[in-house]
mmCIF file of C-alpha atoms in Angstrom:
data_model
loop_
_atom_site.group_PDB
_atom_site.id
_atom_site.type_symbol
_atom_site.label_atom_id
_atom_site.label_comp_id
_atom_site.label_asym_id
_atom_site.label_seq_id
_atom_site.Cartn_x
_atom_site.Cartn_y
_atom_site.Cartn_z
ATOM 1 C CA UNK M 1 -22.525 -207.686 62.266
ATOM 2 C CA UNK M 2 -18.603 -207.680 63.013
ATOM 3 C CA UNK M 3 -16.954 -210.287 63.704
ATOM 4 C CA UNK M 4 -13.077 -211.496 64.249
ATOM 5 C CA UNK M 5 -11.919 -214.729 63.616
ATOM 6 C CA UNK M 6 -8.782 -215.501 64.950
ATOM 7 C CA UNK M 7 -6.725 -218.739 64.424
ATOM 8 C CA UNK M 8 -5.289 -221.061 66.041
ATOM 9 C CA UNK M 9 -6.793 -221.445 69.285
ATOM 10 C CA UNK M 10 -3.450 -223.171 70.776
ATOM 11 C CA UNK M 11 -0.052 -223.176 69.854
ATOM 12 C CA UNK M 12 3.263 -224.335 71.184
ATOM 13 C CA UNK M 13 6.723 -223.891 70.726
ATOM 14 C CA UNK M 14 10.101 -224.009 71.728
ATOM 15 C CA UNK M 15 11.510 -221.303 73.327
ATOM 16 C CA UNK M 16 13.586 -219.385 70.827
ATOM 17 C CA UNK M 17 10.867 -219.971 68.145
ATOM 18 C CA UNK M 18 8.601 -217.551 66.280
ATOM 19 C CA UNK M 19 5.081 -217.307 66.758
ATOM 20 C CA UNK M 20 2.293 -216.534 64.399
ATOM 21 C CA UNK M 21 -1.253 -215.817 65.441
ATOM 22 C CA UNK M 22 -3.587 -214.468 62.697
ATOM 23 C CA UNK M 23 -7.235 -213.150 62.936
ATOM 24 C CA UNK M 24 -9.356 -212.145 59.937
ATOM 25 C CA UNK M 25 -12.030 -209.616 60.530
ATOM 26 C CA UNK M 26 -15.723 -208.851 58.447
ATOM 27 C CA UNK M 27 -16.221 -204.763 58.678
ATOM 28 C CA UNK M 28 -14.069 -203.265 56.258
ATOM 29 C CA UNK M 29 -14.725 -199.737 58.209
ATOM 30 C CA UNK M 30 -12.676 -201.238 60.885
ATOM 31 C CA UNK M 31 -9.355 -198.668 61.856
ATOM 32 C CA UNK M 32 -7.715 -199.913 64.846
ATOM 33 C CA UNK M 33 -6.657 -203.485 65.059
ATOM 34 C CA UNK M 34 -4.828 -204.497 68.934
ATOM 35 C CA UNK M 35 -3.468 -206.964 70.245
ATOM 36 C CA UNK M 36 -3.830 -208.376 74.183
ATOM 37 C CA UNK M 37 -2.178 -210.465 76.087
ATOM 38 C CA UNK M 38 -4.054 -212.175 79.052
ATOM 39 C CA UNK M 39 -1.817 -214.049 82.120
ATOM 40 C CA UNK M 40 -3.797 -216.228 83.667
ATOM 41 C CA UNK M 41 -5.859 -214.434 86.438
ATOM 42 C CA UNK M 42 -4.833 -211.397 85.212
ATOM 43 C CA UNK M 43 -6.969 -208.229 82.533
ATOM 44 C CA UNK M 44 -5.856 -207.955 79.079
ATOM 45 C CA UNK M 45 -2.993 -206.017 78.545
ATOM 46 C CA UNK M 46 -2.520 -203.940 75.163
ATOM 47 C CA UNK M 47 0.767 -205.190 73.787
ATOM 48 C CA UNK M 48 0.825 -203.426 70.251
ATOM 49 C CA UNK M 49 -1.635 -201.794 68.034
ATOM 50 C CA UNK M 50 -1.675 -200.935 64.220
ATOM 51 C CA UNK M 51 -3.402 -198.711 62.842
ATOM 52 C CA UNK M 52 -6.044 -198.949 59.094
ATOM 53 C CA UNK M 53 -3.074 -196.570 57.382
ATOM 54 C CA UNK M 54 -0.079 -198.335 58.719
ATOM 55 C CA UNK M 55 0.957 -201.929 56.702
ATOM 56 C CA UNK M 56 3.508 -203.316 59.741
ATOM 57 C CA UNK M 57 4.464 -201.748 62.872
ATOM 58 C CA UNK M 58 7.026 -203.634 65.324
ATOM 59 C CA UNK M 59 8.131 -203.125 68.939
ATOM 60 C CA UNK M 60 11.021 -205.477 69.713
ATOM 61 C CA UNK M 61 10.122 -209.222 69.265
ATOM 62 C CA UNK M 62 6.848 -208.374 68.868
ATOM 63 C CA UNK M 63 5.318 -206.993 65.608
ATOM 64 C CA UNK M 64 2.225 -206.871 63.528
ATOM 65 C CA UNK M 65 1.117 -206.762 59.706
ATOM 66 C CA UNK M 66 -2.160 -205.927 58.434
ATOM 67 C CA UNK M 67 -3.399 -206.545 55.207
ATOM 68 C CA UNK M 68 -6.608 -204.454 54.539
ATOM 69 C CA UNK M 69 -7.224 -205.749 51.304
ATOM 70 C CA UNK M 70 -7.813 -208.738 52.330
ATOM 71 C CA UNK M 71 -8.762 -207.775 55.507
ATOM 72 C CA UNK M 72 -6.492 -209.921 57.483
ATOM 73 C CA UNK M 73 -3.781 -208.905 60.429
ATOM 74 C CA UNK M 74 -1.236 -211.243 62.199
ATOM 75 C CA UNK M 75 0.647 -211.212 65.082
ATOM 76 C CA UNK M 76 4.457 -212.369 65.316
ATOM 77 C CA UNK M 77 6.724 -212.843 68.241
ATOM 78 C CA UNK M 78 9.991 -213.710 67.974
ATOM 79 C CA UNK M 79 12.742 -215.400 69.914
ATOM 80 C CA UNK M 80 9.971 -216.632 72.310
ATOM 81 C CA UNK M 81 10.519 -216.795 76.032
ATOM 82 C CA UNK M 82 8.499 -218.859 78.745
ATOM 83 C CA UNK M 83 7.588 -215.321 79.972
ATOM 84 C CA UNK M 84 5.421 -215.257 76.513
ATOM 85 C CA UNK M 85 3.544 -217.881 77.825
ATOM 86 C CA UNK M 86 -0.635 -216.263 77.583
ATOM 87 C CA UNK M 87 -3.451 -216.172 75.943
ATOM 88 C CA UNK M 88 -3.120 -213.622 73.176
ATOM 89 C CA UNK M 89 -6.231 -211.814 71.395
ATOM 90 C CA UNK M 90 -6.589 -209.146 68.593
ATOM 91 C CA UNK M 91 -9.779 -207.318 68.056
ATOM 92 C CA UNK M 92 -10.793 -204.651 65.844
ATOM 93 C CA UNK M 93 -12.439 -201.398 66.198
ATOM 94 C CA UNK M 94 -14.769 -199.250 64.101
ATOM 95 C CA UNK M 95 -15.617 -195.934 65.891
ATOM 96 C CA UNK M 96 -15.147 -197.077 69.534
ATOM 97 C CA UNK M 97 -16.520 -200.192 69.168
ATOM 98 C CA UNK M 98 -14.282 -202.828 69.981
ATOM 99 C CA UNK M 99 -14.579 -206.751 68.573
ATOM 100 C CA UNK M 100 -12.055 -209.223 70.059
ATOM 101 C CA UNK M 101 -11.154 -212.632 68.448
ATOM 102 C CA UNK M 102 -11.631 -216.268 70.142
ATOM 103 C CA UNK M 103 -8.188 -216.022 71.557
ATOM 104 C CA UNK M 104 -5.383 -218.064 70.898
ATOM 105 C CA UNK M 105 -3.307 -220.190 74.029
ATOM 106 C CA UNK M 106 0.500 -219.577 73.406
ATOM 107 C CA UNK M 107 2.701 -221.900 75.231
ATOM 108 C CA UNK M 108 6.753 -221.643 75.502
ATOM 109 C CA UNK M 109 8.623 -224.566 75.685
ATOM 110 C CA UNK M 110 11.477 -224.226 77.477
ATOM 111 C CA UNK Y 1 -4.378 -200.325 88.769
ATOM 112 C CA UNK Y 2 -5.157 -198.236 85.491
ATOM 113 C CA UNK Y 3 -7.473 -196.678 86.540
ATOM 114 C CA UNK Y 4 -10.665 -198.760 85.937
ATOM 115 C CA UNK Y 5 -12.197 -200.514 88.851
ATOM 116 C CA UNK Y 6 -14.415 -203.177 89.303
ATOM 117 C CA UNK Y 7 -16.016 -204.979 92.074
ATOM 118 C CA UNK Y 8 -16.472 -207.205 93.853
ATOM 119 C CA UNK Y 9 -13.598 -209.203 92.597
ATOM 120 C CA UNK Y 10 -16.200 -212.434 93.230
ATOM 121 C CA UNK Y 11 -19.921 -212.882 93.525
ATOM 122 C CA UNK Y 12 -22.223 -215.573 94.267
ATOM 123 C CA UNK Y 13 -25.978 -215.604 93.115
ATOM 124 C CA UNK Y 14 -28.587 -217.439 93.637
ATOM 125 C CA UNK Y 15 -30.812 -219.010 90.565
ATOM 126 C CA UNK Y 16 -33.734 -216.033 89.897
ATOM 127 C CA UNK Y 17 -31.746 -213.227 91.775
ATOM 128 C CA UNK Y 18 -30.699 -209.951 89.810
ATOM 129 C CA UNK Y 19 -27.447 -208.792 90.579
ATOM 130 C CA UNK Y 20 -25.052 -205.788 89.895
ATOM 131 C CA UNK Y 21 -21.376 -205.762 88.853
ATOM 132 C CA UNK Y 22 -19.825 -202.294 89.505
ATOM 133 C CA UNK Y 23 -17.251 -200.567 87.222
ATOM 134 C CA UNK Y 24 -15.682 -197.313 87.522
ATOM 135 C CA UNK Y 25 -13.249 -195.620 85.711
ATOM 136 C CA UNK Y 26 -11.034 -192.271 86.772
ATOM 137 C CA UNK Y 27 -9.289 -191.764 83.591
ATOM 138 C CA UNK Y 28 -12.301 -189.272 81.796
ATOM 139 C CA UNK Y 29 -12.740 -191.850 78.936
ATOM 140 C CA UNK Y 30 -16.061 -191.458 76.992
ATOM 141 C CA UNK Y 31 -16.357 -194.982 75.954
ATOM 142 C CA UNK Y 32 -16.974 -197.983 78.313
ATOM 143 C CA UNK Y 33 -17.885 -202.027 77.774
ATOM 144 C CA UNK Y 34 -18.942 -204.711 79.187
ATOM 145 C CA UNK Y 35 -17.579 -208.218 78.102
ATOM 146 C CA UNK Y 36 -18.192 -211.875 79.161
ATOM 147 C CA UNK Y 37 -15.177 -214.261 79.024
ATOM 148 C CA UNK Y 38 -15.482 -218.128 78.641
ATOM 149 C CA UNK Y 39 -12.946 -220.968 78.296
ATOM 150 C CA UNK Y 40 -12.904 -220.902 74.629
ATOM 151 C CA UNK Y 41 -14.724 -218.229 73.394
ATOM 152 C CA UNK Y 42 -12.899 -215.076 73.940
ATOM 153 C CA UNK Y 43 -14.263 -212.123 75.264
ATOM 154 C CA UNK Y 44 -17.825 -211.151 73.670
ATOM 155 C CA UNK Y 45 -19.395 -208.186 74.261
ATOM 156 C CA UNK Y 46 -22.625 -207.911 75.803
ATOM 157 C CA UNK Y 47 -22.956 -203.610 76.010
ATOM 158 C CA UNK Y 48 -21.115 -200.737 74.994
ATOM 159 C CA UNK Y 49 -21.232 -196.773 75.556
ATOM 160 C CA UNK Y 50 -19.752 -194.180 73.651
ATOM 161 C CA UNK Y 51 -21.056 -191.279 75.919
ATOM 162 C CA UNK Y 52 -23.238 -190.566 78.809
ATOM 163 C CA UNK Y 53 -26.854 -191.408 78.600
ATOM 164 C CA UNK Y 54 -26.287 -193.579 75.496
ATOM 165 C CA UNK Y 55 -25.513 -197.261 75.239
ATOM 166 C CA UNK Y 56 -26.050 -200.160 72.861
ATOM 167 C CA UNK Y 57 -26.446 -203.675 72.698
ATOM 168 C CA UNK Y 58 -23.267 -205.884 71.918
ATOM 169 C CA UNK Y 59 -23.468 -210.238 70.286
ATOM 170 C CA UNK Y 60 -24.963 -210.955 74.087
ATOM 171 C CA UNK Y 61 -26.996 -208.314 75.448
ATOM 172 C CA UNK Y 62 -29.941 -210.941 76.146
ATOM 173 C CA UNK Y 63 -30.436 -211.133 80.097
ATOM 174 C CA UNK Y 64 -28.429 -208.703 80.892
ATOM 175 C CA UNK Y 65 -28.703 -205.329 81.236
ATOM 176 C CA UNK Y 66 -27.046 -201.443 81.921
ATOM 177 C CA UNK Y 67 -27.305 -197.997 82.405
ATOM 178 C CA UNK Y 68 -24.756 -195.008 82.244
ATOM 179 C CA UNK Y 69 -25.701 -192.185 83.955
ATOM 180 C CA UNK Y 70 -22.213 -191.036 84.737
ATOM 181 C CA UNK Y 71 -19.425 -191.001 82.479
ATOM 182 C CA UNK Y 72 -17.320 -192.850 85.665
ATOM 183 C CA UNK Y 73 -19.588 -195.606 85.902
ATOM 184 C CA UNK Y 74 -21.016 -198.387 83.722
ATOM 185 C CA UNK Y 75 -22.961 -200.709 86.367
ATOM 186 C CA UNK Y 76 -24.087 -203.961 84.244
ATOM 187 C CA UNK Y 77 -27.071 -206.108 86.044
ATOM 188 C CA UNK Y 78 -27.326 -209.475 85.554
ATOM 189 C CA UNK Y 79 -31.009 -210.421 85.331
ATOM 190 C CA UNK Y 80 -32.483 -213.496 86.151
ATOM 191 C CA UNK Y 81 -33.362 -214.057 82.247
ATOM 192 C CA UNK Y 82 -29.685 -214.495 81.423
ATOM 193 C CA UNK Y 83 -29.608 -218.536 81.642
ATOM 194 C CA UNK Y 84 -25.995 -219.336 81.883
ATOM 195 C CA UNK Y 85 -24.838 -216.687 83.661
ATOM 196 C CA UNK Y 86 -21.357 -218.091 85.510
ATOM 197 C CA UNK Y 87 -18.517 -216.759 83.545
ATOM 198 C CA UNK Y 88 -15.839 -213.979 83.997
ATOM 199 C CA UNK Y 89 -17.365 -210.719 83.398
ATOM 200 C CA UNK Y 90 -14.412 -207.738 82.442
ATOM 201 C CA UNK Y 91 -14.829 -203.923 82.190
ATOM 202 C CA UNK Y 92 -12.993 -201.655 79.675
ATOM 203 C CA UNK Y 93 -13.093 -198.298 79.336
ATOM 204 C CA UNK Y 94 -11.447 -196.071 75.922
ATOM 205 C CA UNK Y 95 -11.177 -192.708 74.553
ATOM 206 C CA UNK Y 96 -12.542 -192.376 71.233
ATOM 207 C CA UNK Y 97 -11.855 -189.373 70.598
ATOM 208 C CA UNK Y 98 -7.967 -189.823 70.788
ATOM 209 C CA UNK Y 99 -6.683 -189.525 67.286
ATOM 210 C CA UNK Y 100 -3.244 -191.489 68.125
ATOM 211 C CA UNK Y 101 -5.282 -194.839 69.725
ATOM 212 C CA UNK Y 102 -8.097 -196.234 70.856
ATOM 213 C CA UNK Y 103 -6.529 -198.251 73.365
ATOM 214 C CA UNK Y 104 -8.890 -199.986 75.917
ATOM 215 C CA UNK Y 105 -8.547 -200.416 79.608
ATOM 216 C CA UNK Y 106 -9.472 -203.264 81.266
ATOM 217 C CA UNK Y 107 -10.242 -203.716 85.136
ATOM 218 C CA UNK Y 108 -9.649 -206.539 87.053
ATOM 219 C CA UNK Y 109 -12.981 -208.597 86.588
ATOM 220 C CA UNK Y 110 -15.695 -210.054 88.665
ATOM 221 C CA UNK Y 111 -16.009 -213.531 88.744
ATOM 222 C CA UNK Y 112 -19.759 -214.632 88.726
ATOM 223 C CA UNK Y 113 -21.207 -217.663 90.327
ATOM 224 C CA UNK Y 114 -24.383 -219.222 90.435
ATOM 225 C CA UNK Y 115 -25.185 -220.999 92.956
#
């Protein structure tokens, strides 16, 4: 079946870093890939999405690559800010169906 | 609140009950979910719909059941056969049939407790 792997689980750094969270996924008919940010308490929020035809797409500090090749997309935020401070997860989605990752902890330093 | 409800916001159950989690969405999507979050492990799905009448079985379906006989609602029951059933249970709802996104909607969760 599908599945998403998405690594790491936790991450820190100082605010004003860059941040790179990457998930891998196992259907190749996969065509949407998003990305959510959870606040603790709160629902996943979409925060950018890419989709199968597009290679990067970026909205501010926050952008996304996907390499369907090797069927791979990342997430990168730059100049982090406390505010950035979630749990982040990608999933992917074949024909409705959507597959979300493990998650991955991002804390801001600041 | 984007227009995807669920309640209650917290539930208690005793060991052997059934119980219902409600979700309801106003935004005429086709597609609804049901996932199960734990410390951990993301959010896994446990059922899905793409249309009314019609739903299949996510990674976790065992012990748990749905039914979708409205394209508003998604109820998902909780049956006593579901062993570990404390965990944070959140609703999404998409449209499909969009051709610029798929994005999903999630509502607020229901917190499930056995007791």
């Amino acid at each position: 079946g599908e599945n998403v792997e998405q690594h790491p689980s936790t991450l820190s750094v100082q605010e004003g870093d860059s941040a790179v969270i990457k998930c891998t996924y196992s259907d190749s008919a996969s065509n949407y890939f998003p990305w959510y940010k959870q606040e603790l308490g709160k629902r996943p929020q979409l925060i950018i999405d890419i989709r199968s035809n597009v290679g990067e797409k970026k909205d501010q500090r926050i952008a996304v690559t996907l390499n369907k090749t090797a069927k791979h997309f990342s997430l990168h935020i730059t100049e982090t800010q406390p505010e950035d401070s979630a749990v982040y997860f990608c999933a992917a989605s074949k024909r409705g169906k959507l597959i979300f990752g493990q998650g991955t902890t991002l804390q801001v330093k600041p | 609140d984007g227009g995807i409800t669920q309640s209650p916001k917290y539930l208690f159950r005793k060991e052997g009950q059934n119980v219902t989690l409600s979700c309801e969405q106003n935004l005429n999507h086709d597609a609804m979910y049901w996932y199960r979050q734990d410390p951990g492990q993301g959010l896994r799905l446990i059922y899905y719909s793409q249309i009314v009448n019609d739903f299949q079985k996510g990674d976790i379906a065992e012990g748990y059941s749905v039914s979708r006989e409205k394209k508003e609602s998604f109820p998902l029951t909780v049956t006593s056969a579901q062993k570990n059933p404390t965990a944070f249970y959140l609703c999404a709802s998409s449209d499909p049939k969009r051709t610029v996104n798929t994005e999903a909607f999630f509502g607020q969760g229901t917190r499930l407790t056995v007791v």
